[in-house]
Amino acid sequence: MLHFRSPAVDRDLDPGLLDARGSSPLTTFSTSGLAPSAVVETIDGPKLSRDLKAGDQVITRDNGTATVRWVGESMSVYDNENENAQAAERGPVRIKAGALGTDPEAGNLVLNAGQRLLVRNPVNELYFGTDEVLADVGDLTHLDGVDYVPRSVMRFKHVLLDTHELIRANGVWMESFAPEMWSIRVGFPDQWAEITECVPRLRYENGEANYIAPRMSLNGREARLLDAI
C-alpha cells in the first residue's frame, strides 16, 4: 500500500529514533498533542505550535482569549505494525489539508490519536442529545481525508491554559492540554515540576477541576457513527 508522505510529518520526527518501538501508555507523556507544524490562532495571528510560548494569547471558542501558561513537548512511540493495537498506540493521525474543514493553505494537520476535536454534526442531537461533542481524532479515521501516518515515533506540543478550552488549529476547534497530573508526576517528574511552577494549583488534586472537558466526549463506538465533523 502506498502512503502519502507529508513533509510536515517528516520535520516533526526525531531522526535518531525512527526504529524505536514501544507501548504508548508506558512511554508517552500524553495521548493528546499537536505536531509542531500545527498552526494555532492567537491574537497576534496564526503561529506554529512550536513557536508558542508562555504569555501568548490564544483564541478560544467559549471564553475569548486565554493566556498560554506552559508549552511542553513530548515524544510518542507507536506500535503501528500491530493492527490490533488500540487507537492511541497505532500512530499519529493526519488530517489532509482541506479535510474536515481544515484550512487547505495551512497544510496537513498531524495530531496524536487522543487529541479531541469539536464535532458539530447535525446528527449529534439525535444520537447524543447535544449539538456539540468531542471525539478523539484517532476514532475518526473512517472519515475521508483522515488516516494514520506510518511512523513509529513522533514529537508533539502541548498547550496548557488556566482552564480546559477549545482552541483553533489549522481552522479546526480542538481541546487545549488537559494534564493528568498523577501520571505525569510518577512518569515525568521534570515536566510535573515545570507545569506546577507555571500553574501552582496543579500541585493539588482539586487543581485539575479546571480541566474538565468542555463538552461531552464520545467513545470510539459513538465516534464511528459520525459521517463528518
C-alpha positions as a printed NumPy array, in Angstrom:
array([[  0.   ,   0.   ,   0.   ],
       [  1.261,   3.467,  -0.869],
       [  1.134,   6.122,   1.826],
       [  1.152,   9.852,   1.191],
       [  4.279,  11.28 ,   2.829],
       [  3.655,  14.624,   4.474],
       [  6.698,  16.939,   4.638],
       [  5.279,  18.371,   7.854],
       [  5.311,  14.929,   9.447],
       [  8.915,  14.282,   8.425],
       [ 10.109,  17.502,  10.04 ],
       [  8.45 ,  16.571,  13.322],
       [ 10.15 ,  13.181,  13.631],
       [ 13.264,  12.514,  15.667],
       [ 15.636,  11.04 ,  13.052],
       [ 17.647,   9.134,  15.627],
       [ 14.617,   7.263,  16.911],
       [ 12.828,   6.142,  13.773],
       [ 13.305,   2.458,  14.569],
       [ 12.185,   2.675,  18.194],
       [  9.232,   0.583,  19.319],
       [  7.131,   0.774,  22.413],
       [  3.711,   0.888,  24.024],
       [  2.265,   4.36 ,  24.34 ],
       [  0.701,   4.024,  27.822],
       [  4.169,   3.431,  29.301],
       [  6.36 ,   5.614,  27.121],
       [  4.133,   8.557,  26.22 ],
       [  3.641,  11.756,  28.199],
       [  0.12 ,  12.17 ,  26.809],
       [ -2.083,  10.582,  24.147],
       [ -3.065,  14.099,  23.016],
       [ -0.882,  16.68 ,  21.329],
       [ -0.322,  18.805,  18.219],
       [  2.514,  18.392,  15.76 ],
       [  4.999,  21.279,  15.928],
       [  3.816,  22.254,  12.432],
       [  0.189,  22.82 ,  13.549],
       [ -0.961,  26.408,  13.018],
       [ -2.664,  27.845,  16.133],
       [ -4.772,  31.014,  16.11 ],
       [ -3.585,  33.733,  18.501],
       [ -4.439,  37.406,  18.937],
       [ -1.226,  38.148,  17.032],
       [ -2.288,  35.978,  14.125],
       [ -1.519,  32.348,  13.264],
       [  1.525,  30.774,  14.903],
       [  3.148,  27.383,  14.559],
       [  2.67 ,  25.445,  17.771],
       [  6.447,  25.09 ,  18.059],
       [  6.684,  28.894,  18.249],
       [  4.114,  29.315,  21.025],
       [  5.419,  30.346,  24.417],
       [  4.108,  31.142,  27.871],
       [  2.334,  34.5  ,  27.872],
       [  0.958,  34.22 ,  24.341],
       [ -2.776,  34.823,  23.948],
       [ -4.697,  32.182,  22.006],
       [ -8.245,  32.402,  20.659],
       [-10.778,  30.152,  22.431],
       [-14.261,  29.175,  21.318],
       [-16.032,  29.831,  24.606],
       [-14.113,  32.495,  26.539],
       [-12.468,  34.958,  24.197],
       [ -8.7  ,  34.91 ,  24.581],
       [ -6.701,  32.831,  27.038],
       [ -3.12 ,  33.089,  28.221],
       [ -0.752,  30.233,  27.478],
       [  0.776,  29.13 ,  30.779],
       [  3.065,  26.356,  29.563],
       [  4.048,  24.789,  26.262],
       [  5.576,  21.352,  26.559],
       [  6.999,  18.888,  24.103],
       [  6.788,  15.123,  24.295],
       [  7.604,  12.146,  22.147],
       [  5.19 ,   9.318,  21.421],
       [  6.35 ,   5.849,  20.396],
       [  3.886,   3.709,  18.456],
       [  3.231,   0.057,  17.702],
       [  1.992,   0.77 ,  14.196],
       [  2.785,  -2.704,  12.846],
       [  0.157,  -4.212,  15.142],
       [ -3.27 ,  -3.951,  13.51 ],
       [ -4.913,  -4.914,  16.812],
       [ -3.27 ,  -2.112,  18.784],
       [ -5.514,   0.467,  20.424],
       [ -6.06 ,   3.699,  18.524],
       [ -3.669,   5.708,  20.694],
       [ -0.882,   3.19 ,  20.006],
       [ -1.219,   2.838,  16.232],
       [  0.447,   6.075,  15.193],
       [ -0.087,   9.798,  14.724],
       [ -3.182,  10.833,  12.772],
       [ -3.071,  13.073,   9.719],
       [ -5.945,  15.264,   8.577],
       [ -5.127,  16.092,   4.992],
       [ -5.188,  19.751,   4.064],
       [ -8.798,  20.819,   3.409],
       [-10.397,  17.732,   5.   ],
       [-12.872,  18.135,   7.901],
       [-12.994,  21.871,   7.272],
       [ -9.278,  22.457,   7.829],
       [ -7.582,  25.37 ,   6.116],
       [ -6.103,  23.977,   2.88 ],
       [ -3.39 ,  26.639,   2.929],
       [ -2.173,  25.523,   6.368],
       [ -1.13 ,  22.111,   5.081],
       [ -1.715,  18.726,   6.66 ],
       [ -2.67 ,  18.718,  10.314],
       [ -0.966,  15.964,  12.32 ],
       [ -2.205,  15.123,  15.807],
       [ -1.701,  12.49 ,  18.452],
       [ -4.529,   9.951,  18.254],
       [ -6.011,  11.   ,  21.601],
       [ -6.339,  14.668,  20.665],
       [-10.032,  15.538,  20.843],
       [-11.751,  17.614,  18.16 ],
       [-15.002,  19.551,  18.383],
       [-17.745,  17.848,  16.381],
       [-20.765,  19.894,  15.241],
       [-22.693,  17.357,  13.225],
       [-26.48 ,  17.582,  12.609],
       [-26.833,  14.018,  13.924],
       [-25.418,  14.943,  17.331],
       [-28.8  ,  15.935,  18.764],
       [-30.343,  12.684,  17.583],
       [-27.56 ,  10.39 ,  18.779],
       [-26.145,  12.196,  21.813],
       [-28.735,  14.774,  22.912],
       [-26.45 ,  17.774,  22.436],
       [-25.298,  19.782,  19.447],
       [-21.557,  19.806,  20.174],
       [-19.38 ,  16.904,  21.296],
       [-15.69 ,  15.97 ,  21.407],
       [-14.155,  12.96 ,  19.652],
       [-10.623,  11.568,  19.609],
       [ -9.134,  12.124,  16.172],
       [ -7.927,   8.514,  16.276],
       [-11.583,   7.432,  16.264],
       [-12.306,   9.459,  13.125],
       [-10.049,   7.644,  10.669],
       [-13.123,   6.264,   8.892],
       [-13.768,   9.767,   7.533],
       [-12.392,  10.916,   4.184],
       [ -9.033,  12.635,   4.462],
       [ -8.187,  11.255,   7.914],
       [ -5.654,   8.445,   8.308],
       [ -2.821,   7.082,  10.393],
       [  0.71 ,   8.107,   9.497],
       [  3.027,   5.09 ,   9.242],
       [  5.575,   6.387,  11.746],
       [  6.88 ,   4.778,  14.907],
       [  7.986,   7.979,  16.673],
       [  6.52 ,  11.491,  16.707],
       [  7.038,  14.692,  18.648],
       [  4.071,  16.72 ,  19.886],
       [  3.392,  20.063,  21.521],
       [  1.043,  20.557,  24.475],
       [ -0.586,  23.956,  25.082],
       [ -1.656,  24.435,  28.705],
       [ -4.035,  27.239,  29.668],
       [ -5.623,  28.18 ,  33.004],
       [ -8.631,  26.051,  32.111],
       [ -9.543,  23.376,  29.584],
       [-10.577,  25.319,  26.487],
       [-11.248,  24.815,  22.81 ],
       [ -8.52 ,  26.367,  20.667],
       [ -8.26 ,  26.533,  16.896],
       [ -5.502,  24.899,  14.859],
       [ -5.459,  24.744,  11.058],
       [ -9.04 ,  26.004,  11.143],
       [-10.403,  23.224,  13.396],
       [-11.52 ,  23.591,  17.016],
       [ -9.839,  21.18 ,  19.417],
       [ -9.049,  20.867,  23.094],
       [ -6.151,  22.544,  24.838],
       [ -3.938,  20.38 ,  27.018],
       [ -5.651,  18.729,  29.994],
       [ -2.868,  17.272,  32.171],
       [ -3.247,  14.059,  34.138],
       [ -1.071,  15.226,  36.988],
       [ -0.77 ,  11.969,  38.901],
       [  0.637,  10.043,  35.934],
       [  2.858,  12.994,  34.967],
       [  4.251,  13.204,  38.489],
       [  5.03 ,   9.472,  38.524],
       [  6.395,   9.1  ,  34.996],
       [  7.657,  12.571,  34.096],
       [  8.757,  14.414,  37.261],
       [ 10.672,  17.12 ,  35.363],
       [  7.57 ,  18.099,  33.384],
       [  5.488,  17.925,  36.562],
       [  7.84 ,  20.453,  38.178],
       [  7.631,  22.752,  35.141],
       [  3.833,  22.608,  34.997],
       [  3.309,  23.192,  38.705],
       [  5.717,  26.119,  38.65 ],
       [  3.623,  27.715,  35.884],
       [  0.244,  26.711,  37.379],
       [  0.817,  26.212,  41.136],
       [ -2.708,  24.978,  41.878],
       [ -1.957,  21.845,  39.856],
       [  0.198,  20.681,  42.753],
       [ -3.078,  19.761,  44.431],
       [ -5.763,  17.282,  43.453],
       [ -8.548,  19.839,  43.21 ],
       [ -6.476,  21.881,  40.762],
       [ -7.473,  19.53 ,  37.965],
       [-11.118,  20.576,  38.358],
       [-10.389,  23.426,  35.929],
       [ -9.512,  20.909,  33.232],
       [-12.771,  19.021,  32.896],
       [-13.66 ,  18.558,  29.227],
       [-15.761,  21.483,  27.951],
       [-18.086,  19.173,  26.008],
       [-19.395,  15.613,  26.173],
       [-16.713,  13.183,  24.942],
       [-17.577,  10.29 ,  22.633],
       [-16.136,   6.812,  22.91 ],
       [-14.799,   5.01 ,  19.855],
       [-18.053,   3.255,  19.013],
       [-20.022,   6.501,  19.219],
       [-17.478,   8.381,  17.121],
       [-17.809,   5.851,  14.313],
       [-21.453,   6.877,  13.906],
       [-20.289,  10.235,  12.586],
       [-20.072,  10.963,   8.887],
       [-18.491,  14.409,   9.282],
       [-17.478,  16.932,  11.939]])
